[in-house]
XYZ file of N, CA and C in Angstrom:
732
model
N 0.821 -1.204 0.000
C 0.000 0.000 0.000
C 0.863 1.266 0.000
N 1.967 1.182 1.152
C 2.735 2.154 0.579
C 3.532 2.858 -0.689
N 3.763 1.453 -1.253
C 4.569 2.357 -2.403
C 3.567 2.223 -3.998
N 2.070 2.039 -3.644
C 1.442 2.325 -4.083
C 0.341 3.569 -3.804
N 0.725 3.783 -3.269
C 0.468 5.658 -2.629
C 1.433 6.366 -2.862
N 2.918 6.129 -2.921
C 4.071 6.461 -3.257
C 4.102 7.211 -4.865
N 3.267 6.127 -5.633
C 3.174 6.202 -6.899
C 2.195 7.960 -7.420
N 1.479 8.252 -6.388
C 0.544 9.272 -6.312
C 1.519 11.018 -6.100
N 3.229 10.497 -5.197
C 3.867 11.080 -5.056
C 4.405 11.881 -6.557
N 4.938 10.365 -7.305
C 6.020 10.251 -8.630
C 4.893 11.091 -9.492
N 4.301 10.785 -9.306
C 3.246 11.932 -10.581
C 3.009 13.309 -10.215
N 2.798 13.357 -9.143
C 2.471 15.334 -8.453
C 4.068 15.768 -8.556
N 5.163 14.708 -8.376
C 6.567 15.731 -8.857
C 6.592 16.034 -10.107
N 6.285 15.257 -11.103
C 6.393 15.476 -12.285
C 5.250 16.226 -12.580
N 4.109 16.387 -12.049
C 3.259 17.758 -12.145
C 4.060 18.761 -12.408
N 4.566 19.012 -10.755
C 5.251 20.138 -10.917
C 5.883 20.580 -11.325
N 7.330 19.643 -11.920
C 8.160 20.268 -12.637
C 8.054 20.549 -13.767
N 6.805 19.489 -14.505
C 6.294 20.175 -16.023
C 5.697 21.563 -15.848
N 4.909 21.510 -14.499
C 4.654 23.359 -14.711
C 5.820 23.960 -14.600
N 7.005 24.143 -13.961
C 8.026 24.853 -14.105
C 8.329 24.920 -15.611
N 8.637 24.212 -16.177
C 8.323 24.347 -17.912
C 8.318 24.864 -18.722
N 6.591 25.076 -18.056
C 5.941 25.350 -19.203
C 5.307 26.879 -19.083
N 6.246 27.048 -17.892
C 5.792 29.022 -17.924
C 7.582 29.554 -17.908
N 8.042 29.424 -18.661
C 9.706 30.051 -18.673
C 9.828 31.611 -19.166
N 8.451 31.881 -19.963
C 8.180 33.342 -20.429
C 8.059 34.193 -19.350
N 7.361 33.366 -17.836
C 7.434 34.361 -17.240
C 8.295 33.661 -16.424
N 9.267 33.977 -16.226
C 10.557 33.549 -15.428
C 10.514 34.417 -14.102
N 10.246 35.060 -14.281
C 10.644 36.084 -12.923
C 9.703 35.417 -11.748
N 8.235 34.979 -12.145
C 6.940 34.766 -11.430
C 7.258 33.292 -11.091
N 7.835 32.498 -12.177
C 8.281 30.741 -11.590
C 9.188 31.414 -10.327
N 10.263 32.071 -10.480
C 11.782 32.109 -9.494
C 10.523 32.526 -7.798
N 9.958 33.432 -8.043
C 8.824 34.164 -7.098
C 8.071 33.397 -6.342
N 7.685 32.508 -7.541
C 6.885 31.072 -6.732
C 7.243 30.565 -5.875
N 8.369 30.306 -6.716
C 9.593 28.837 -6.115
C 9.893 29.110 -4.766
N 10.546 30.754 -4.699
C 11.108 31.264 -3.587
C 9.746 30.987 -2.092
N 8.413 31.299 -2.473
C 7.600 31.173 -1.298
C 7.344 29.920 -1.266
N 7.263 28.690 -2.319
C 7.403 27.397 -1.780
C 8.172 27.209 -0.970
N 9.634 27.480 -1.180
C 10.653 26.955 -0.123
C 10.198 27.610 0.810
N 10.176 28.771 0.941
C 9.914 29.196 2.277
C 8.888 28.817 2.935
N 8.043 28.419 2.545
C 6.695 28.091 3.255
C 7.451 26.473 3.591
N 8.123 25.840 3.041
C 8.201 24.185 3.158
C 9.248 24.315 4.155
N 10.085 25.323 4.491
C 10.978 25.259 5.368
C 10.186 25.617 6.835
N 9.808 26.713 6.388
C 9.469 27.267 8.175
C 7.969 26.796 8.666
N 7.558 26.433 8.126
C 5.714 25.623 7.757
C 5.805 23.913 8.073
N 6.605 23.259 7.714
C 7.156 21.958 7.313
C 8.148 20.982 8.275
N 9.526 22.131 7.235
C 10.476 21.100 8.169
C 10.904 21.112 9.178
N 10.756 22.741 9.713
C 11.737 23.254 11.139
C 10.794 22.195 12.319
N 8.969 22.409 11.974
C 8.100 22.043 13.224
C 8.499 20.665 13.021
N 8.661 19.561 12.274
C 8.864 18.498 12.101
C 9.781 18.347 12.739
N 11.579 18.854 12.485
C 12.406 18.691 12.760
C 12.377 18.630 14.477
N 11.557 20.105 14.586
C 12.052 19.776 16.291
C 10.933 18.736 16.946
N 10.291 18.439 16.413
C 9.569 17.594 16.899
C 10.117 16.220 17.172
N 10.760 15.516 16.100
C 11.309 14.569 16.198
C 12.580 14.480 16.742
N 13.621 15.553 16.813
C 14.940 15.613 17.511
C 14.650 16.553 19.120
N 14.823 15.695 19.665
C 14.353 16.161 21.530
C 15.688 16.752 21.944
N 16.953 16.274 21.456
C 18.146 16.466 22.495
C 18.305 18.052 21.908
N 19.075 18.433 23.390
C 19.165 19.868 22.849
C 21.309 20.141 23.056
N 21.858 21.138 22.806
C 23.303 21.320 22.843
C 23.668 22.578 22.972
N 23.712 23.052 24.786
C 24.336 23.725 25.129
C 22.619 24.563 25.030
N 21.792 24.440 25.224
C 20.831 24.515 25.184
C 19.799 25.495 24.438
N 19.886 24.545 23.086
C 19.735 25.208 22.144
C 19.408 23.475 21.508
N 18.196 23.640 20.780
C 17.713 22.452 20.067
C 18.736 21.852 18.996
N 19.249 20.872 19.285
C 19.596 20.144 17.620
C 19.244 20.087 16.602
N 18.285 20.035 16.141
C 17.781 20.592 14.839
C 17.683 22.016 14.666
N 17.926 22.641 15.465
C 17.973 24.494 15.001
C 19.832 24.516 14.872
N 20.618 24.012 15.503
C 21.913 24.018 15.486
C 22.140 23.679 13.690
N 21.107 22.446 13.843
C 21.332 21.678 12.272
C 21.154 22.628 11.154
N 20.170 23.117 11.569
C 19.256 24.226 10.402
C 20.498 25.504 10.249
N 21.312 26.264 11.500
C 21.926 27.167 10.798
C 22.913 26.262 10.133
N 23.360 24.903 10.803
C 24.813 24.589 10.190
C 24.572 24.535 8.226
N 23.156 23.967 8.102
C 22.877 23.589 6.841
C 23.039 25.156 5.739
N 22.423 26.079 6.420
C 22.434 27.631 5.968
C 23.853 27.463 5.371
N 24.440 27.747 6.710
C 26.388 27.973 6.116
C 26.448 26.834 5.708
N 26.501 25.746 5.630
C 26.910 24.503 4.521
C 26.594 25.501 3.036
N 25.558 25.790 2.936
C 25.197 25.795 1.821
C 25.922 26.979 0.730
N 25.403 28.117 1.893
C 26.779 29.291 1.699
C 28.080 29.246 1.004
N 28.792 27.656 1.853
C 30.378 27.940 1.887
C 30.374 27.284 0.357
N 29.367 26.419 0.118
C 29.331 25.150 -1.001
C 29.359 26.327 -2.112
N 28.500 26.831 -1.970
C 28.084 28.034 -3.209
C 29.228 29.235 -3.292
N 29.711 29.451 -2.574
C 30.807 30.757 -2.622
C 31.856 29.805 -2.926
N 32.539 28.469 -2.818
C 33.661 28.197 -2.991
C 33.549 27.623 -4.213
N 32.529 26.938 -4.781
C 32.505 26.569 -6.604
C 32.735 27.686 -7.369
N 31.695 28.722 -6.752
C 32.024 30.103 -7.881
C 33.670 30.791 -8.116
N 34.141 30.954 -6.546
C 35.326 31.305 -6.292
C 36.437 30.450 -7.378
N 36.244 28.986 -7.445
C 36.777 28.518 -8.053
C 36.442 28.347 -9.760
N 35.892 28.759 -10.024
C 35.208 28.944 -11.142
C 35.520 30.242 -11.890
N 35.646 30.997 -11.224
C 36.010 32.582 -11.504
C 37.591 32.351 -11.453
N 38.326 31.763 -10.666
C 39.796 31.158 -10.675
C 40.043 31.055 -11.996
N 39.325 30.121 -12.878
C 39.480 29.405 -13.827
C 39.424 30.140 -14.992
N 38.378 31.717 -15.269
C 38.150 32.414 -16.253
C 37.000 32.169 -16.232
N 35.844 31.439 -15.352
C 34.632 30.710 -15.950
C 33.336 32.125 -15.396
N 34.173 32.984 -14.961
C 33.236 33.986 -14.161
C 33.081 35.869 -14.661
N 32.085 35.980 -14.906
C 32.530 37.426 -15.632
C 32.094 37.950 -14.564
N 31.094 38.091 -13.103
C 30.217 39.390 -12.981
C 29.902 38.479 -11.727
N 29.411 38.847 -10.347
C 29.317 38.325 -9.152
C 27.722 37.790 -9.113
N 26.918 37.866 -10.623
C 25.751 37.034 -10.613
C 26.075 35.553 -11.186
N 27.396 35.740 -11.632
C 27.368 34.109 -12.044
C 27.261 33.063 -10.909
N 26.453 32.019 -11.513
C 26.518 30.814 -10.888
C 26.995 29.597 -11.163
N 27.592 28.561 -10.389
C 28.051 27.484 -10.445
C 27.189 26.516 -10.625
N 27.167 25.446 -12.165
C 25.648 24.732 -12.511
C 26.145 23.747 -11.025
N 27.199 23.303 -10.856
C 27.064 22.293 -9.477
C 26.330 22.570 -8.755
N 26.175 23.888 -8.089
C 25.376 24.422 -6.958
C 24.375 24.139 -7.136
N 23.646 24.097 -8.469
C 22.427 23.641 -8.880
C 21.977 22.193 -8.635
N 22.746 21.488 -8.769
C 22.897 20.223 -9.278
C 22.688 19.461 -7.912
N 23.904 19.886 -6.913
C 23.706 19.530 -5.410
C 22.619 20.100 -4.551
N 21.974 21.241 -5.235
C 20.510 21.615 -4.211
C 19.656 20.708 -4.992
N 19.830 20.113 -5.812
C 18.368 19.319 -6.521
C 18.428 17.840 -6.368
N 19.980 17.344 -5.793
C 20.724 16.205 -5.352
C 19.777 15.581 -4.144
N 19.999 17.468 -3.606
C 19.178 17.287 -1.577
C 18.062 16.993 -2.022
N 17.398 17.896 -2.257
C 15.745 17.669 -2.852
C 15.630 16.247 -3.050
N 16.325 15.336 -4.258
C 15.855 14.087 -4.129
C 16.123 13.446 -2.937
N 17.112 13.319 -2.198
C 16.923 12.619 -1.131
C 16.127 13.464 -0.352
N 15.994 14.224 -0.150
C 14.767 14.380 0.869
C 13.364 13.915 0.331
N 12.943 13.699 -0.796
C 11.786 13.016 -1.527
C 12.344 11.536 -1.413
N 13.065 10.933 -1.040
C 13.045 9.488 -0.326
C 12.936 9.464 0.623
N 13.256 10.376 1.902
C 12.619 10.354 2.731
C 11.084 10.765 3.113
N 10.788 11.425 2.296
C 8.961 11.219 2.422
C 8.828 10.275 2.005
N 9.313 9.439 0.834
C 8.744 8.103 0.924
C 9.015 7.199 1.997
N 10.202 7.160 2.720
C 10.279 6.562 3.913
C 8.906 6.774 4.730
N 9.176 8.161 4.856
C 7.920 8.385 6.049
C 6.162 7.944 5.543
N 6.296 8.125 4.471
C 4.904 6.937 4.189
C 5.033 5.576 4.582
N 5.935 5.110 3.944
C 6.260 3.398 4.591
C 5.928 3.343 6.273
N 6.799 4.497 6.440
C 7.168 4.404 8.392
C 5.209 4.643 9.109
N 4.973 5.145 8.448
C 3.357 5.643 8.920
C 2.256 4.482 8.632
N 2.472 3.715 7.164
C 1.483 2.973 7.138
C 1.774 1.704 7.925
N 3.169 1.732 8.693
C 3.532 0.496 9.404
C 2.864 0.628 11.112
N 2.829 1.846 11.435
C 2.182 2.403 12.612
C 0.508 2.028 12.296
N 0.018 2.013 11.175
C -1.354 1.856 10.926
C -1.811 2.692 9.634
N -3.216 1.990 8.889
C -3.781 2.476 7.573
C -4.109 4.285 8.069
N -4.617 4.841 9.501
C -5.060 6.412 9.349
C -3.797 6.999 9.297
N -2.862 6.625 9.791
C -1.705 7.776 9.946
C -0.958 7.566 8.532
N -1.227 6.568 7.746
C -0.236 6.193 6.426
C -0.942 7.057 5.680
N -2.917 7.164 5.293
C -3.062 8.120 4.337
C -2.788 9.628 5.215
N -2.803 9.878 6.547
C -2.965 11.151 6.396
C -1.374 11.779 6.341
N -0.742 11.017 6.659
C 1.145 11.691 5.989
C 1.058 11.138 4.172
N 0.761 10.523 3.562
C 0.344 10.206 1.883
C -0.156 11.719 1.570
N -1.003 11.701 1.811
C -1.752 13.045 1.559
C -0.888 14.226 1.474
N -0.051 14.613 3.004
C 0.539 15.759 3.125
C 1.533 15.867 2.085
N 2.458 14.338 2.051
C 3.682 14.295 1.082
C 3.091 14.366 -0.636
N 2.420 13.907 -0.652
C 1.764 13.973 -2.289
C 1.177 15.668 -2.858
N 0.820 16.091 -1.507
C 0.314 17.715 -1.661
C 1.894 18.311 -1.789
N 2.593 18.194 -1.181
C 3.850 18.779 -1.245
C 4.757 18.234 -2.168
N 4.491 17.488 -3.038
C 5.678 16.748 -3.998
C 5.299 17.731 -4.893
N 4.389 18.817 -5.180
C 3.998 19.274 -6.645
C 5.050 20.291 -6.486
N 5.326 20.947 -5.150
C 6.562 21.691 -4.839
C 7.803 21.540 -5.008
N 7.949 20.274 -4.502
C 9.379 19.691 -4.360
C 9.542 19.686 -6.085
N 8.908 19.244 -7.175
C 9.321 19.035 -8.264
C 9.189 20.342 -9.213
N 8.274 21.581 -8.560
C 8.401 22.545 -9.330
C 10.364 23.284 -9.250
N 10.112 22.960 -7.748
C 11.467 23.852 -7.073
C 12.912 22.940 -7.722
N 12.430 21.619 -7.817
C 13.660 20.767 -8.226
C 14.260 21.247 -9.710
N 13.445 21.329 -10.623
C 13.387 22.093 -11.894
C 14.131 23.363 -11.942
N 13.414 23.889 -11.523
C 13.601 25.623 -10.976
C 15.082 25.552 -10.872
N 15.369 25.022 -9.501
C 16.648 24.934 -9.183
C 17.995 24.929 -10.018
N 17.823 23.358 -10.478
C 18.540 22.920 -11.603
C 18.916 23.929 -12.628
N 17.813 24.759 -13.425
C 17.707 25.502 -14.503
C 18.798 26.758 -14.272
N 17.644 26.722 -12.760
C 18.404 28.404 -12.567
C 19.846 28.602 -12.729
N 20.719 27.350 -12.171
C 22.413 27.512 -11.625
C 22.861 27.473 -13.377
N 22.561 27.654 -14.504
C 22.897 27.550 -15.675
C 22.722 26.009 -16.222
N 22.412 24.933 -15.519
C 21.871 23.688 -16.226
C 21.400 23.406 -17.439
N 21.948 22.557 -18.178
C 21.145 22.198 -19.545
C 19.321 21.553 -19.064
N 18.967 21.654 -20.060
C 17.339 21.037 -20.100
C 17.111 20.088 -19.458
N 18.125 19.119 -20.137
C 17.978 17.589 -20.200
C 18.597 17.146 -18.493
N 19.418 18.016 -18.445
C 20.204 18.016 -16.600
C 18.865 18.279 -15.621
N 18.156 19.271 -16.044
C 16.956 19.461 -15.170
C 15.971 18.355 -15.400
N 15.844 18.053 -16.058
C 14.450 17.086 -16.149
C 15.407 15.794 -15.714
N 16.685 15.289 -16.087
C 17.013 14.057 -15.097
C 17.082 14.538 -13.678
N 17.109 15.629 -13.255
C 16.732 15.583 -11.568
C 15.744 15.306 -11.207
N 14.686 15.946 -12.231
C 12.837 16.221 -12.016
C 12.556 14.570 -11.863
N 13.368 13.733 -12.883
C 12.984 12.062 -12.584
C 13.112 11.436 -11.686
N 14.311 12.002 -11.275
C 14.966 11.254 -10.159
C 14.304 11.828 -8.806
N 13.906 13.157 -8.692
C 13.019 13.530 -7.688
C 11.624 12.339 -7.411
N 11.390 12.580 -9.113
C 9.761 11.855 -8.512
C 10.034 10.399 -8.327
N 11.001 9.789 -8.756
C 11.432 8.005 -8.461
C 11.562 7.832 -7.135
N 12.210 9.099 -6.303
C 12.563 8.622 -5.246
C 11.911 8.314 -3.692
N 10.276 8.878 -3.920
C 9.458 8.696 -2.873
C 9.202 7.148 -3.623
N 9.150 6.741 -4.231
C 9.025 5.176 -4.357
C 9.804 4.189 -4.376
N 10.968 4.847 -4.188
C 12.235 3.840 -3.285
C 12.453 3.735 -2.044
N 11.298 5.209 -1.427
C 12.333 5.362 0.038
C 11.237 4.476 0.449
N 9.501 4.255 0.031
C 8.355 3.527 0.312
C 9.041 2.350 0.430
N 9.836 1.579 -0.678
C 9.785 0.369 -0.725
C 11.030 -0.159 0.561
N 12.087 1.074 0.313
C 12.680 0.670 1.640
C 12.776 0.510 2.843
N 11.297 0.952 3.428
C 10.929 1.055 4.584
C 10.412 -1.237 5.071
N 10.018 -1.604 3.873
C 10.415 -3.362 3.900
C 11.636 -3.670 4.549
N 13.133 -2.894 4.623
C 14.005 -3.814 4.838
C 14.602 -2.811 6.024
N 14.253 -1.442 6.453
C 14.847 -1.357 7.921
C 14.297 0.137 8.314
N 14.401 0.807 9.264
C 13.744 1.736 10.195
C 14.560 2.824 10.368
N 14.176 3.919 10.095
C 14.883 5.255 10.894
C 14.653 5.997 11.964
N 15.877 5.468 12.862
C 15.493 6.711 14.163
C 14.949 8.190 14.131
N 13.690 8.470 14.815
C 13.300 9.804 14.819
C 14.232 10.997 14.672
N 15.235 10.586 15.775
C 16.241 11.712 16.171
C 17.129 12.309 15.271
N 17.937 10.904 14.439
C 18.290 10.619 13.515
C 17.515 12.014 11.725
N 16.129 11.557 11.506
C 15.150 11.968 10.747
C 15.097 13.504 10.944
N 14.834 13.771 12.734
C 14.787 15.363 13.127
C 15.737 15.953 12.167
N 16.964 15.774 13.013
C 18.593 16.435 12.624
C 18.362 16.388 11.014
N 18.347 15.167 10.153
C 18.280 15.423 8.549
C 17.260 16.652 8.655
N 16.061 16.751 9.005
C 15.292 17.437 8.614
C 16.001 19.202 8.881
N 15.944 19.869 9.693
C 17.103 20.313 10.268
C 17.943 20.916 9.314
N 19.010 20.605 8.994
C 20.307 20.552 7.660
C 19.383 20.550 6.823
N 18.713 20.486 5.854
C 17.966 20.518 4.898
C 16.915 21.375 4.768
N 16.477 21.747 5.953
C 16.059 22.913 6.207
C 16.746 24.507 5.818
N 18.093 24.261 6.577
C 18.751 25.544 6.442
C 19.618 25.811 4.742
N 19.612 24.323 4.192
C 19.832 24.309 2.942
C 19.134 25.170 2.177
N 17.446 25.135 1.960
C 16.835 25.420 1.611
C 16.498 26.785 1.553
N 16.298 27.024 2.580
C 16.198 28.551 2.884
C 17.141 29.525 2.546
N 18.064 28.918 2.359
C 19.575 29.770 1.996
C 19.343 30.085 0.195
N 19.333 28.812 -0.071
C 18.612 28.949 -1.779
C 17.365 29.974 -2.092
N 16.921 29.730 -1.247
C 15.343 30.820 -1.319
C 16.000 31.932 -1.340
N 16.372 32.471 0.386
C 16.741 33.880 0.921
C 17.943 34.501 -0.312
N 18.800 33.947 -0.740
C 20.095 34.567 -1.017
C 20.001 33.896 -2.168
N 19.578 33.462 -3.191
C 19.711 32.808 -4.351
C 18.223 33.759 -4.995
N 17.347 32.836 -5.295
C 15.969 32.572 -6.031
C 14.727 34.052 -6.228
N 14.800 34.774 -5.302
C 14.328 35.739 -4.580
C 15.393 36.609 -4.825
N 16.533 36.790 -5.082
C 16.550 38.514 -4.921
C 17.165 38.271 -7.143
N 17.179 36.957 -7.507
C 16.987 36.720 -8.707
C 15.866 37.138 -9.546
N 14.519 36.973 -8.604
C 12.905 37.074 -9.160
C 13.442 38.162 -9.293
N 13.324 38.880 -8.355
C 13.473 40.603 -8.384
C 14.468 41.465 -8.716
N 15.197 40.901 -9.802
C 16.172 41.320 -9.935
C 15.628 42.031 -11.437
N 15.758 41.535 -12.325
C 15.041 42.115 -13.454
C 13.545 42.520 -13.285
N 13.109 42.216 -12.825
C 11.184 42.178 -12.927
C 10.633 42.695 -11.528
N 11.196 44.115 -10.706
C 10.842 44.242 -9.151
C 9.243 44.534 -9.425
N 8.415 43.609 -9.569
C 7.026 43.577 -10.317
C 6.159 42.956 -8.648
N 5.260 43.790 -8.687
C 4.087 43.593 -7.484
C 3.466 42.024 -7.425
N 3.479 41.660 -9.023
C 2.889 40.431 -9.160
C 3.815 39.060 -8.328
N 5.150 39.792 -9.170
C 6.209 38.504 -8.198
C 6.445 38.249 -7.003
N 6.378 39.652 -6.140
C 5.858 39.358 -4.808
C 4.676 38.527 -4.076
N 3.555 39.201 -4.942
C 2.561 38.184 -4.670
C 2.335 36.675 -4.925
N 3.134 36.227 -5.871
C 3.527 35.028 -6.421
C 4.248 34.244 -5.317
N 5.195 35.031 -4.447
C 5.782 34.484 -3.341
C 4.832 34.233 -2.473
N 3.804 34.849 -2.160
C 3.194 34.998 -1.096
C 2.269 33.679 -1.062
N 1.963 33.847 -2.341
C 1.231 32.502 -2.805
C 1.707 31.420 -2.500
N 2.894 31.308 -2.956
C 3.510 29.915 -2.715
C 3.886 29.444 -1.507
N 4.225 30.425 -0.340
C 4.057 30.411 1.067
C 2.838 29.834 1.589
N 1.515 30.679 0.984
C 0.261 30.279 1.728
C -0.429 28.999 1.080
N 0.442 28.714 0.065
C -0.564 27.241 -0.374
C 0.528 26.117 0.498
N 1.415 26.065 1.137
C 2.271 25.379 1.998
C 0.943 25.033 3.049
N 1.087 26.483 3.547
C 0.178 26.543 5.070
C -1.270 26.131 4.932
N -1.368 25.671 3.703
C -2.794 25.297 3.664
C -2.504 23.684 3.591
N -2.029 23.358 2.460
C -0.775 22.009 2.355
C -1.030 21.408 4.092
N -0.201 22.402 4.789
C -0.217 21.647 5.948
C -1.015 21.594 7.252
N -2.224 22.755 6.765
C -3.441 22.934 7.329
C -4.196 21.562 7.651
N -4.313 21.318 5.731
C -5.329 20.466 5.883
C -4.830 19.074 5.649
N -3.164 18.754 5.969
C -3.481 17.596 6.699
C -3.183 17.489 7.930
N -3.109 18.088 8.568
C -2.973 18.271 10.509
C -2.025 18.726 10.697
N -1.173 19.222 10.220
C 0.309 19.483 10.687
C 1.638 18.453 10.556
């Protein structure tokens, strides 16, 4: 049952990333989107998750918030030291260039974190059939994100086509591996928190300092704001209406 609910996942990613697509005319309003998805999936999503499931705290201060800035600066140092080296090379004219790796490794995370929602379907329908559809539900509402943003991502760092849409696949394959792997062994909560956590602060870093001051960079347009806003509040509804 799980990784046949899983299957409900692999299609809402590939929803999404065909809509990323198929609006490239308006580029500024996809980047706008994208930017309030993440944000809504980070601070809506993963942070309450994260601390929920990671209890220990360090120096007293939660582990998963430790995780979340470390992931921020992970992401930072990842992105300033490809370019740095890249610009080394001649590969850099102007301090908007980007490194397609950077791309490549935020859409890397993305898929594994879409195996772990498939985990967490497996892990839920093993607890019982109500808690398996009502986390199915949340992760399948949120895969249309994960695969718009996976796209997005990819494209944005200078990626070829064909580079983005093999992430967009590999995004949506992978809630139906992490389903099926939940058959052969179990992940500690604490363990799950902390990922969640680091992947969190990944994210947000891409949003805050990447995606967003990109939207608005050519196009400082009222609409693209609101486009963010949007994509924030369809999260909070996302996670409205399946309980949190």
């Amino acid at each position: 049952m799980a990784v046949f609910v899983a299957l409900g996942a692999f299609l809402m990613t590939l929803a999404g990333g065909w809509t990323a697509q198929r609006v490239t005319d308006r580029r500024h309003l996809v980047l706008g989107l994208a930017g309030g998805l993440m944000l809504g999936v980070v601070g809506l999503d993963l942070l309450p998750e994260a601390l929920h499931a990671a209890h220990r705290e360090i120096f007293g201060v939660p582990a998963a918030l430790l995780l979340f800035v470390a992931g921020f600066l992970l992401a930072h140092l990842v992105e300033r030291t490809l370019a740095a080296r890249q610009a080394a090379h001649g590969g850099a004219e102007g301090h908007n260039h980007r490194a397609p790796e950077v791309g490549l490794t935020a859409a890397g995370a993305m898929v594994g974190h879409s195996a772990m929602d498939g985990v967490a379907i497996g892990a839920a329908f093993q607890v019982g059939g109500g808690m398996g559809t009502a986390v199915a539900l949340a992760v399948i509402a949120h895969d249309f994100a994960d695969g718009f943003n996976t796209f997005t991502i990819t494209s944005l760092y200078g990626n070829a086509r064909r580079r983005a849409i093999a992430m967009l696949v590999a995004d949506a394959c992978a809630p139906l591996l992490g389903a099926l792997s939940t058959v052969f062994f179990h992940i500690p909560e604490a363990l799950l928190g902390g990922y969640l956590g680091l992947f969190g602060g990944v994210l947000l870093y891409l949003a805050a300092a990447e995606i967003l001051p990109e939207a608005h960079h050519e196009h400082p347009a009222r609409s693209t704001l609101l486009c963010t806003v949007a994509g924030a509040a369809f999260i909070w509804l996302v996670v409205g209406l399946s309980g949190g």
